[in-house]
């Protein structure tokens, strides 16, 4: 069935299996607020938002949605939606204020209360252990450029698993190591604000090593743990006027750096060839050590996919600019989100079927761990409904073509702190008035609730 974005009636969206998991996603720094409360240490985002010009209009996550104090209200909203699962992230500096060493029990207590509230509401807690808020004390030691950070991460994960592992079974180690590496360390537009271009590549390996070590820690400490990583993936597209040689080579380079760099080691136990980018031997000059890839590639219970849109690529206009590609605009006229991102639901089918074609038997079940759009303020958000309808239909299409997809978590439950854009981009099923904290469900909230209900046996 062709994927269209017109299925506004939730009962007309193609069906997914009855045991399909319906969820919503958020992240700690984007919603919690309470940035300096109950012993929490500073994260790199607490530091970065204070850098002049780093975030639009100088917005910060100091208060955000004040979820830290209003989580009961938010769980009540999730219950109204009928969610099966809720993906949130745990703030490392709330649990270990300096990243390592002393544990802050009040930080753990918060997540303990949240987990209990979710379970009382019949919603499966699905925590992500790292969604970009690295403790500043570890950044001061080099952050993810420093291999030690991977070991500290596994120790932090162990502390959390020991406290929550009796009730939490499904865990996500990292959120989008690609975006954290490229935006945070490559281009400097996210915390920690370092613009190292391809010299940021060690950040990829140290995050993936952290994923591997943490997978072991979770399996050791949580009987029956179900472990995933959430990778941002994009189908890479060429324009129709692309040149077969240099544009195709640029697209392939982009695919390596965005997609394969983070999927190949996890699924195949090896990195794609990075010799054009300075990593001329397999050990990346000693960064990838014996045994690392075995840890990174240990079996996973699922692969989380965060999808927003395809990426169009051309060869770099300035080959001396330091990167082997330029981002291009599609020639087609797509609907655009408030962010200006093209709305391309069939890109999600292309992505999921493409992963199956590329990785075959090595591909574990897939989970859409993020998908959603920013739309203008207001609660009459037909465009968001169309976006969700189109993308959920795209997942159903991939499923019908034999891809094993187990769940869909929309981004996001609430309007929240959208990183460098501050509060200017609104991704929520629920509108948030950031002056008062007032939550108002949008039309998409009722639509998603009805879609979930329509899937119930
Ligand atoms: C991130 C979210 C972010 C969303 C929209 C994803 O890359 O994981 O934190 O809000 O995209 O930009």
PDB file of C-alpha atoms in Angstrom, residues 77-377:
ATOM      1  CA  UNK A  77      -1.340  12.354  30.833  1.00  0.00           C
ATOM      2  CA  UNK A  78       0.431   9.193  29.658  1.00  0.00           C
ATOM      3  CA  UNK A  79      -2.251   7.088  31.290  1.00  0.00           C
ATOM      4  CA  UNK A  80      -4.913   9.096  29.430  1.00  0.00           C
ATOM      5  CA  UNK A  81      -3.050   8.392  26.193  1.00  0.00           C
ATOM      6  CA  UNK A  82      -3.043   4.685  26.940  1.00  0.00           C
ATOM      7  CA  UNK A  83       0.724   4.372  26.438  1.00  0.00           C
ATOM      8  CA  UNK A  84       2.271   0.916  26.759  1.00  0.00           C
ATOM      9  CA  UNK A  85       5.729   2.341  27.435  1.00  0.00           C
ATOM     10  CA  UNK A  86       7.452   5.615  28.211  1.00  0.00           C
ATOM     11  CA  UNK A  87      10.998   6.370  27.107  1.00  0.00           C
ATOM     12  CA  UNK A  88      12.700   8.932  29.337  1.00  0.00           C
ATOM     13  CA  UNK A  89      16.335   9.543  30.134  1.00  0.00           C
ATOM     14  CA  UNK A  90      18.218   9.472  33.395  1.00  0.00           C
ATOM     15  CA  UNK A  91      20.449  12.450  34.145  1.00  0.00           C
ATOM     16  CA  UNK A  92      23.878  11.056  34.937  1.00  0.00           C
ATOM     17  CA  UNK A  93      24.847  14.151  37.031  1.00  0.00           C
ATOM     18  CA  UNK A  94      21.720  13.706  39.184  1.00  0.00           C
ATOM     19  CA  UNK A  95      22.935  10.234  40.164  1.00  0.00           C
ATOM     20  CA  UNK A  96      26.694  10.901  40.254  1.00  0.00           C
ATOM     21  CA  UNK A  97      27.155  14.681  40.509  1.00  0.00           C
ATOM     22  CA  UNK A  98      30.821  14.490  39.519  1.00  0.00           C
ATOM     23  CA  UNK A  99      30.270  11.686  37.009  1.00  0.00           C
ATOM     24  CA  UNK A 100      32.115   9.141  39.159  1.00  0.00           C
ATOM     25  CA  UNK A 101      32.620   8.459  42.839  1.00  0.00           C
ATOM     26  CA  UNK A 102      29.953   9.799  45.185  1.00  0.00           C
ATOM     27  CA  UNK A 103      26.367   8.715  44.504  1.00  0.00           C
ATOM     28  CA  UNK A 104      23.559  11.204  45.218  1.00  0.00           C
ATOM     29  CA  UNK A 105      20.684   9.185  46.706  1.00  0.00           C
ATOM     30  CA  UNK A 106      18.137  11.955  46.141  1.00  0.00           C
ATOM     31  CA  UNK A 107      18.763  11.721  42.403  1.00  0.00           C
ATOM     32  CA  UNK A 108      18.158   7.978  42.433  1.00  0.00           C
ATOM     33  CA  UNK A 109      15.058   8.529  44.588  1.00  0.00           C
ATOM     34  CA  UNK A 110      13.530  10.696  41.889  1.00  0.00           C
ATOM     35  CA  UNK A 111      13.803   8.001  39.229  1.00  0.00           C
ATOM     36  CA  UNK A 112      12.600   5.415  41.718  1.00  0.00           C
ATOM     37  CA  UNK A 113       9.409   7.423  42.277  1.00  0.00           C
ATOM     38  CA  UNK A 114       8.953   7.946  38.539  1.00  0.00           C
ATOM     39  CA  UNK A 115       9.336   4.232  37.821  1.00  0.00           C
ATOM     40  CA  UNK A 116       6.793   3.336  40.495  1.00  0.00           C
ATOM     41  CA  UNK A 117       4.319   5.924  39.186  1.00  0.00           C
ATOM     42  CA  UNK A 118       4.673   4.492  35.672  1.00  0.00           C
ATOM     43  CA  UNK A 119       4.211   0.918  36.821  1.00  0.00           C
ATOM     44  CA  UNK A 120       1.139   1.939  38.830  1.00  0.00           C
ATOM     45  CA  UNK A 121      -0.256   3.411  35.606  1.00  0.00           C
ATOM     46  CA  UNK A 122       0.478   0.202  33.684  1.00  0.00           C
ATOM     47  CA  UNK A 123       3.219   1.871  31.598  1.00  0.00           C
ATOM     48  CA  UNK A 124       6.561   0.155  31.013  1.00  0.00           C
ATOM     49  CA  UNK A 125       9.487   2.384  32.026  1.00  0.00           C
ATOM     50  CA  UNK A 126      12.086   2.475  29.235  1.00  0.00           C
ATOM     51  CA  UNK A 127      15.015   4.575  30.433  1.00  0.00           C
ATOM     52  CA  UNK A 128      17.858   5.827  28.288  1.00  0.00           C
ATOM     53  CA  UNK A 129      21.034   6.103  30.329  1.00  0.00           C
ATOM     54  CA  UNK A 130      22.629   8.885  28.277  1.00  0.00           C
ATOM     55  CA  UNK A 131      20.819  11.591  26.356  1.00  0.00           C
ATOM     56  CA  UNK A 132      23.707  14.064  26.031  1.00  0.00           C
ATOM     57  CA  UNK A 133      23.903  15.549  29.552  1.00  0.00           C
ATOM     58  CA  UNK A 134      27.444  14.447  30.403  1.00  0.00           C
ATOM     59  CA  UNK A 135      28.611  15.504  33.867  1.00  0.00           C
ATOM     60  CA  UNK A 136      30.699  18.659  33.427  1.00  0.00           C
ATOM     61  CA  UNK A 137      33.385  17.204  35.723  1.00  0.00           C
ATOM     62  CA  UNK A 138      34.008  14.472  33.129  1.00  0.00           C
ATOM     63  CA  UNK A 139      34.054  16.967  30.264  1.00  0.00           C
ATOM     64  CA  UNK A 140      36.770  18.773  32.193  1.00  0.00           C
ATOM     65  CA  UNK A 141      38.810  15.569  31.829  1.00  0.00           C
ATOM     66  CA  UNK A 142      38.204  15.430  28.057  1.00  0.00           C
ATOM     67  CA  UNK A 143      34.616  14.143  27.956  1.00  0.00           C
ATOM     68  CA  UNK A 144      34.025  11.514  25.285  1.00  0.00           C
ATOM     69  CA  UNK A 145      37.463  12.153  23.806  1.00  0.00           C
ATOM     70  CA  UNK A 146      38.765  10.427  26.922  1.00  0.00           C
ATOM     71  CA  UNK A 147      38.450   6.633  26.999  1.00  0.00           C
ATOM     72  CA  UNK A 148      37.963   6.709  30.790  1.00  0.00           C
ATOM     73  CA  UNK A 149      34.492   8.208  30.260  1.00  0.00           C
ATOM     74  CA  UNK A 150      33.322   4.841  28.874  1.00  0.00           C
ATOM     75  CA  UNK A 151      34.328   3.066  32.085  1.00  0.00           C
ATOM     76  CA  UNK A 152      32.730   5.759  34.247  1.00  0.00           C
ATOM     77  CA  UNK A 153      29.537   5.329  32.233  1.00  0.00           C
ATOM     78  CA  UNK A 154      29.405   1.593  32.923  1.00  0.00           C
ATOM     79  CA  UNK A 155      29.899   2.291  36.652  1.00  0.00           C
ATOM     80  CA  UNK A 156      27.055   4.826  36.607  1.00  0.00           C
ATOM     81  CA  UNK A 157      24.858   2.330  34.728  1.00  0.00           C
ATOM     82  CA  UNK A 158      25.617  -0.272  37.381  1.00  0.00           C
ATOM     83  CA  UNK A 159      24.506   2.097  40.161  1.00  0.00           C
ATOM     84  CA  UNK A 160      21.230   2.793  38.345  1.00  0.00           C
ATOM     85  CA  UNK A 161      20.657  -0.875  37.466  1.00  0.00           C
ATOM     86  CA  UNK A 162      21.172  -1.953  41.071  1.00  0.00           C
ATOM     87  CA  UNK A 163      18.490   0.503  42.183  1.00  0.00           C
ATOM     88  CA  UNK A 164      15.896   0.128  39.390  1.00  0.00           C
ATOM     89  CA  UNK A 165      16.670  -3.264  37.874  1.00  0.00           C
ATOM     90  CA  UNK A 166      14.107  -5.096  39.995  1.00  0.00           C
ATOM     91  CA  UNK A 167      11.375  -3.176  38.133  1.00  0.00           C
ATOM     92  CA  UNK A 168      12.941  -1.912  34.900  1.00  0.00           C
ATOM     93  CA  UNK A 169      13.667  -4.507  32.230  1.00  0.00           C
ATOM     94  CA  UNK A 170      13.946  -2.554  28.972  1.00  0.00           C
ATOM     95  CA  UNK A 171      16.998  -0.276  28.837  1.00  0.00           C
ATOM     96  CA  UNK A 172      18.492   1.989  26.196  1.00  0.00           C
ATOM     97  CA  UNK A 173      22.197   2.647  26.654  1.00  0.00           C
ATOM     98  CA  UNK A 174      22.826   5.755  24.521  1.00  0.00           C
ATOM     99  CA  UNK A 175      20.771   8.219  22.547  1.00  0.00           C
ATOM    100  CA  UNK A 176      22.101   9.105  19.105  1.00  0.00           C
ATOM    101  CA  UNK A 177      25.860   8.848  19.518  1.00  0.00           C
ATOM    102  CA  UNK A 178      26.113  10.265  15.977  1.00  0.00           C
ATOM    103  CA  UNK A 179      24.359  13.519  16.862  1.00  0.00           C
ATOM    104  CA  UNK A 180      26.266  13.890  20.113  1.00  0.00           C
ATOM    105  CA  UNK A 181      29.577  13.374  18.301  1.00  0.00           C
ATOM    106  CA  UNK A 182      28.835  15.588  15.304  1.00  0.00           C
ATOM    107  CA  UNK A 183      26.826  18.437  16.855  1.00  0.00           C
ATOM    108  CA  UNK A 184      28.636  18.409  20.211  1.00  0.00           C
ATOM    109  CA  UNK A 185      32.243  17.699  19.228  1.00  0.00           C
ATOM    110  CA  UNK A 186      32.326  18.074  15.422  1.00  0.00           C
ATOM    111  CA  UNK A 187      30.482  21.336  14.770  1.00  0.00           C
ATOM    112  CA  UNK A 188      30.160  22.796  18.267  1.00  0.00           C
ATOM    113  CA  UNK A 189      26.462  23.660  17.954  1.00  0.00           C
ATOM    114  CA  UNK A 190      25.512  21.466  20.940  1.00  0.00           C
ATOM    115  CA  UNK A 191      27.272  20.970  24.260  1.00  0.00           C
ATOM    116  CA  UNK A 192      30.156  20.697  24.879  1.00  0.00           C
ATOM    117  CA  UNK A 193      30.581  23.106  21.970  1.00  0.00           C
ATOM    118  CA  UNK A 194      33.765  21.765  20.422  1.00  0.00           C
ATOM    119  CA  UNK A 195      34.308  22.182  16.671  1.00  0.00           C
ATOM    120  CA  UNK A 196      36.820  19.466  15.847  1.00  0.00           C
ATOM    121  CA  UNK A 197      35.280  18.244  12.562  1.00  0.00           C
ATOM    122  CA  UNK A 198      36.743  14.807  11.788  1.00  0.00           C
ATOM    123  CA  UNK A 199      39.022  14.976  14.829  1.00  0.00           C
ATOM    124  CA  UNK A 200      35.829  14.250  16.790  1.00  0.00           C
ATOM    125  CA  UNK A 201      35.841  10.618  15.545  1.00  0.00           C
ATOM    126  CA  UNK A 202      37.287   9.138  18.769  1.00  0.00           C
ATOM    127  CA  UNK A 203      34.031  10.277  20.419  1.00  0.00           C
ATOM    128  CA  UNK A 204      32.247   7.661  18.316  1.00  0.00           C
ATOM    129  CA  UNK A 205      34.393   4.811  19.574  1.00  0.00           C
ATOM    130  CA  UNK A 206      34.370   5.864  23.214  1.00  0.00           C
ATOM    131  CA  UNK A 207      30.573   6.139  23.195  1.00  0.00           C
ATOM    132  CA  UNK A 208      30.245   2.747  21.529  1.00  0.00           C
ATOM    133  CA  UNK A 209      32.672   1.226  24.004  1.00  0.00           C
ATOM    134  CA  UNK A 210      30.503   2.713  26.762  1.00  0.00           C
ATOM    135  CA  UNK A 211      27.508   1.036  25.133  1.00  0.00           C
ATOM    136  CA  UNK A 212      29.291  -2.324  25.129  1.00  0.00           C
ATOM    137  CA  UNK A 213      30.562  -2.119  28.705  1.00  0.00           C
ATOM    138  CA  UNK A 214      27.128  -0.995  29.865  1.00  0.00           C
ATOM    139  CA  UNK A 215      25.365  -3.816  28.049  1.00  0.00           C
ATOM    140  CA  UNK A 216      27.520  -6.208  30.074  1.00  0.00           C
ATOM    141  CA  UNK A 217      26.760  -4.293  33.293  1.00  0.00           C
ATOM    142  CA  UNK A 218      23.011  -4.416  32.622  1.00  0.00           C
ATOM    143  CA  UNK A 219      23.045  -8.132  31.840  1.00  0.00           C
ATOM    144  CA  UNK A 220      25.014  -8.762  35.041  1.00  0.00           C
ATOM    145  CA  UNK A 221      22.780  -6.696  37.290  1.00  0.00           C
ATOM    146  CA  UNK A 222      19.308  -7.017  35.762  1.00  0.00           C
ATOM    147  CA  UNK A 223      17.903 -10.523  35.320  1.00  0.00           C
ATOM    148  CA  UNK A 224      16.026 -10.621  32.006  1.00  0.00           C
ATOM    149  CA  UNK A 225      17.361  -7.245  30.850  1.00  0.00           C
ATOM    150  CA  UNK A 226      16.267  -6.180  27.375  1.00  0.00           C
ATOM    151  CA  UNK A 227      19.016  -3.901  26.017  1.00  0.00           C
ATOM    152  CA  UNK A 228      18.891  -1.495  23.062  1.00  0.00           C
ATOM    153  CA  UNK A 229      20.841   1.455  21.682  1.00  0.00           C
ATOM    154  CA  UNK A 230      18.990   4.338  19.979  1.00  0.00           C
ATOM    155  CA  UNK A 231      20.746   5.369  16.766  1.00  0.00           C
ATOM    156  CA  UNK A 232      19.742   8.315  14.633  1.00  0.00           C
ATOM    157  CA  UNK A 233      19.564   6.964  11.084  1.00  0.00           C
ATOM    158  CA  UNK A 234      18.832   8.662   7.793  1.00  0.00           C
ATOM    159  CA  UNK A 235      18.371   7.384   4.270  1.00  0.00           C
ATOM    160  CA  UNK A 236      20.921   9.208   2.139  1.00  0.00           C
ATOM    161  CA  UNK A 237      19.531  10.540  -1.133  1.00  0.00           C
ATOM    162  CA  UNK A 238      20.983  12.099  -4.248  1.00  0.00           C
ATOM    163  CA  UNK A 239      19.346  14.725  -6.411  1.00  0.00           C
ATOM    164  CA  UNK A 240      18.342  13.689  -9.931  1.00  0.00           C
ATOM    165  CA  UNK A 241      21.125  15.880 -11.350  1.00  0.00           C
ATOM    166  CA  UNK A 242      23.760  14.093  -9.256  1.00  0.00           C
ATOM    167  CA  UNK A 243      27.061  13.214 -10.854  1.00  0.00           C
ATOM    168  CA  UNK A 244      27.651   9.462 -10.763  1.00  0.00           C
ATOM    169  CA  UNK A 245      31.168   9.711  -9.444  1.00  0.00           C
ATOM    170  CA  UNK A 246      31.739  12.561  -7.024  1.00  0.00           C
ATOM    171  CA  UNK A 247      28.189  13.028  -5.712  1.00  0.00           C
ATOM    172  CA  UNK A 248      27.733   9.277  -5.254  1.00  0.00           C
ATOM    173  CA  UNK A 249      31.075   9.121  -3.415  1.00  0.00           C
ATOM    174  CA  UNK A 250      29.983  11.986  -1.160  1.00  0.00           C
ATOM    175  CA  UNK A 251      26.680  10.222  -0.400  1.00  0.00           C
ATOM    176  CA  UNK A 252      28.537   7.049   0.451  1.00  0.00           C
ATOM    177  CA  UNK A 253      30.886   9.001   2.754  1.00  0.00           C
ATOM    178  CA  UNK A 254      27.909  10.539   4.496  1.00  0.00           C
ATOM    179  CA  UNK A 255      26.264   7.144   4.915  1.00  0.00           C
ATOM    180  CA  UNK A 256      29.486   5.843   6.475  1.00  0.00           C
ATOM    181  CA  UNK A 257      29.810   8.717   8.929  1.00  0.00           C
ATOM    182  CA  UNK A 258      26.139   9.047   9.909  1.00  0.00           C
ATOM    183  CA  UNK A 259      24.752   5.512   9.710  1.00  0.00           C
ATOM    184  CA  UNK A 260      27.373   2.802   9.312  1.00  0.00           C
ATOM    185  CA  UNK A 261      29.859   4.199  11.840  1.00  0.00           C
ATOM    186  CA  UNK A 262      27.281   3.488  14.553  1.00  0.00           C
ATOM    187  CA  UNK A 263      25.454   0.429  13.178  1.00  0.00           C
ATOM    188  CA  UNK A 264      28.284  -1.682  11.698  1.00  0.00           C
ATOM    189  CA  UNK A 265      30.315  -2.089  14.909  1.00  0.00           C
ATOM    190  CA  UNK A 266      27.216  -2.867  16.969  1.00  0.00           C
ATOM    191  CA  UNK A 267      25.758  -5.360  14.482  1.00  0.00           C
ATOM    192  CA  UNK A 268      28.799  -6.683  12.632  1.00  0.00           C
ATOM    193  CA  UNK A 269      31.655  -6.122  15.092  1.00  0.00           C
ATOM    194  CA  UNK A 270      33.721  -3.998  12.714  1.00  0.00           C
ATOM    195  CA  UNK A 271      33.979  -0.397  11.628  1.00  0.00           C
ATOM    196  CA  UNK A 272      33.501   0.723   8.046  1.00  0.00           C
ATOM    197  CA  UNK A 273      36.693   1.859   6.343  1.00  0.00           C
ATOM    198  CA  UNK A 274      37.612   5.240   7.822  1.00  0.00           C
ATOM    199  CA  UNK A 275      40.999   5.519   6.152  1.00  0.00           C
ATOM    200  CA  UNK A 276      39.877   8.525   4.046  1.00  0.00           C
ATOM    201  CA  UNK A 277      39.109  10.327   7.326  1.00  0.00           C
ATOM    202  CA  UNK A 278      42.460   9.923   9.015  1.00  0.00           C
ATOM    203  CA  UNK A 279      41.954   6.509  10.632  1.00  0.00           C
ATOM    204  CA  UNK A 280      44.477   4.741   8.467  1.00  0.00           C
ATOM    205  CA  UNK A 281      44.797   1.527  10.457  1.00  0.00           C
ATOM    206  CA  UNK A 282      42.167  -0.681  12.044  1.00  0.00           C
ATOM    207  CA  UNK A 283      43.006   0.463  15.546  1.00  0.00           C
ATOM    208  CA  UNK A 284      42.513   4.143  14.601  1.00  0.00           C
ATOM    209  CA  UNK A 285      46.021   4.790  15.853  1.00  0.00           C
ATOM    210  CA  UNK A 286      45.502   2.924  19.127  1.00  0.00           C
ATOM    211  CA  UNK A 287      42.010   4.188  19.956  1.00  0.00           C
ATOM    212  CA  UNK A 288      40.247   0.881  19.164  1.00  0.00           C
ATOM    213  CA  UNK A 289      41.920  -1.661  21.453  1.00  0.00           C
ATOM    214  CA  UNK A 290      41.890  -5.439  21.530  1.00  0.00           C
ATOM    215  CA  UNK A 291      38.576  -6.734  22.799  1.00  0.00           C
ATOM    216  CA  UNK A 292      36.687  -3.447  22.339  1.00  0.00           C
ATOM    217  CA  UNK A 293      34.729  -4.549  19.291  1.00  0.00           C
ATOM    218  CA  UNK A 294      33.719  -7.832  20.892  1.00  0.00           C
ATOM    219  CA  UNK A 295      32.187  -5.818  23.702  1.00  0.00           C
ATOM    220  CA  UNK A 296      30.512  -3.340  21.340  1.00  0.00           C
ATOM    221  CA  UNK A 297      29.067  -6.131  19.189  1.00  0.00           C
ATOM    222  CA  UNK A 298      27.591  -8.363  21.865  1.00  0.00           C
ATOM    223  CA  UNK A 299      24.033  -9.435  21.040  1.00  0.00           C
ATOM    224  CA  UNK A 300      21.308  -6.858  21.548  1.00  0.00           C
ATOM    225  CA  UNK A 301      17.609  -7.365  22.115  1.00  0.00           C
ATOM    226  CA  UNK A 302      16.708  -4.606  19.731  1.00  0.00           C
ATOM    227  CA  UNK A 303      17.989  -1.661  17.747  1.00  0.00           C
ATOM    228  CA  UNK A 304      16.344   1.698  18.422  1.00  0.00           C
ATOM    229  CA  UNK A 305      15.895   3.920  15.380  1.00  0.00           C
ATOM    230  CA  UNK A 306      15.338   7.662  15.610  1.00  0.00           C
ATOM    231  CA  UNK A 307      14.051   8.953  12.273  1.00  0.00           C
ATOM    232  CA  UNK A 308      13.160  12.494  11.247  1.00  0.00           C
ATOM    233  CA  UNK A 309      13.919  12.826   7.511  1.00  0.00           C
ATOM    234  CA  UNK A 310      16.241  11.691   4.712  1.00  0.00           C
ATOM    235  CA  UNK A 311      19.416  13.628   3.958  1.00  0.00           C
ATOM    236  CA  UNK A 312      20.340  14.881   0.493  1.00  0.00           C
ATOM    237  CA  UNK A 313      24.045  15.017  -0.254  1.00  0.00           C
ATOM    238  CA  UNK A 314      26.335  16.445  -2.917  1.00  0.00           C
ATOM    239  CA  UNK A 315      30.104  16.524  -3.266  1.00  0.00           C
ATOM    240  CA  UNK A 316      31.668  19.371  -1.278  1.00  0.00           C
ATOM    241  CA  UNK A 317      31.837  22.654  -3.156  1.00  0.00           C
ATOM    242  CA  UNK A 318      35.105  23.320  -1.324  1.00  0.00           C
ATOM    243  CA  UNK A 319      37.077  20.056  -1.088  1.00  0.00           C
ATOM    244  CA  UNK A 320      39.543  21.697   1.314  1.00  0.00           C
ATOM    245  CA  UNK A 321      36.737  22.470   3.794  1.00  0.00           C
ATOM    246  CA  UNK A 322      37.465  19.444   5.950  1.00  0.00           C
ATOM    247  CA  UNK A 323      34.392  17.309   5.204  1.00  0.00           C
ATOM    248  CA  UNK A 324      33.833  14.908   2.291  1.00  0.00           C
ATOM    249  CA  UNK A 325      30.249  16.045   1.549  1.00  0.00           C
ATOM    250  CA  UNK A 326      27.875  19.017   1.483  1.00  0.00           C
ATOM    251  CA  UNK A 327      24.288  18.857   2.673  1.00  0.00           C
ATOM    252  CA  UNK A 328      21.922  19.607  -0.204  1.00  0.00           C
ATOM    253  CA  UNK A 329      18.273  20.548  -0.603  1.00  0.00           C
ATOM    254  CA  UNK A 330      15.851  18.122  -2.253  1.00  0.00           C
ATOM    255  CA  UNK A 331      14.450  19.283  -5.577  1.00  0.00           C
ATOM    256  CA  UNK A 332      10.991  17.935  -4.684  1.00  0.00           C
ATOM    257  CA  UNK A 333       8.605  20.246  -2.831  1.00  0.00           C
ATOM    258  CA  UNK A 334       7.871  18.554   0.445  1.00  0.00           C
ATOM    259  CA  UNK A 335       5.706  19.759   3.291  1.00  0.00           C
ATOM    260  CA  UNK A 336       7.995  21.271   5.919  1.00  0.00           C
ATOM    261  CA  UNK A 337       7.856  21.158   9.705  1.00  0.00           C
ATOM    262  CA  UNK A 338       8.225  24.355  11.740  1.00  0.00           C
ATOM    263  CA  UNK A 339      11.929  23.517  11.899  1.00  0.00           C
ATOM    264  CA  UNK A 340      11.984  23.506   8.086  1.00  0.00           C
ATOM    265  CA  UNK A 341      12.623  19.780   7.915  1.00  0.00           C
ATOM    266  CA  UNK A 342      11.034  17.985   4.923  1.00  0.00           C
ATOM    267  CA  UNK A 343       8.175  15.620   5.733  1.00  0.00           C
ATOM    268  CA  UNK A 344       9.065  12.338   3.993  1.00  0.00           C
ATOM    269  CA  UNK A 345       7.216   9.364   5.472  1.00  0.00           C
ATOM    270  CA  UNK A 346       8.371   6.938   2.782  1.00  0.00           C
ATOM    271  CA  UNK A 347      11.931   7.666   3.910  1.00  0.00           C
ATOM    272  CA  UNK A 348      11.115   5.670   7.027  1.00  0.00           C
ATOM    273  CA  UNK A 349      10.015   2.635   5.031  1.00  0.00           C
ATOM    274  CA  UNK A 350      13.159   3.016   2.906  1.00  0.00           C
ATOM    275  CA  UNK A 351      15.287   3.205   6.052  1.00  0.00           C
ATOM    276  CA  UNK A 352      13.781   0.150   7.751  1.00  0.00           C
ATOM    277  CA  UNK A 353      13.774  -2.070   4.665  1.00  0.00           C
ATOM    278  CA  UNK A 354      17.284  -0.831   3.855  1.00  0.00           C
ATOM    279  CA  UNK A 355      18.552  -1.859   7.295  1.00  0.00           C
ATOM    280  CA  UNK A 356      17.124  -5.321   6.765  1.00  0.00           C
ATOM    281  CA  UNK A 357      18.728  -5.563   3.338  1.00  0.00           C
ATOM    282  CA  UNK A 358      22.097  -4.352   4.660  1.00  0.00           C
ATOM    283  CA  UNK A 359      22.332  -6.371   7.880  1.00  0.00           C
ATOM    284  CA  UNK A 360      20.121  -9.412   7.212  1.00  0.00           C
ATOM    285  CA  UNK A 361      20.298 -11.972  10.012  1.00  0.00           C
ATOM    286  CA  UNK A 362      22.506  -9.660  12.079  1.00  0.00           C
ATOM    287  CA  UNK A 363      19.640  -7.186  12.490  1.00  0.00           C
ATOM    288  CA  UNK A 364      17.792  -7.544  15.795  1.00  0.00           C
ATOM    289  CA  UNK A 365      14.146  -6.448  16.113  1.00  0.00           C
ATOM    290  CA  UNK A 366      13.735  -2.740  15.427  1.00  0.00           C
ATOM    291  CA  UNK A 367      12.085  -0.161  17.627  1.00  0.00           C
ATOM    292  CA  UNK A 368      11.246   3.344  16.482  1.00  0.00           C
ATOM    293  CA  UNK A 369      12.574   5.151  19.544  1.00  0.00           C
ATOM    294  CA  UNK A 370      11.904   8.657  18.178  1.00  0.00           C
ATOM    295  CA  UNK A 371       9.778  10.123  15.415  1.00  0.00           C
ATOM    296  CA  UNK A 372       7.771  13.311  15.406  1.00  0.00           C
ATOM    297  CA  UNK A 373       7.759  16.919  14.262  1.00  0.00           C
ATOM    298  CA  UNK A 374       7.859  20.484  15.418  1.00  0.00           C
ATOM    299  CA  UNK A 375       4.763  22.500  14.531  1.00  0.00           C
ATOM    300  CA  UNK A 376       3.639  26.040  15.284  1.00  0.00           C
ATOM    301  CA  UNK A 377       2.258  26.765  18.778  1.00  0.00           C
TER     302      UNK A 377
END
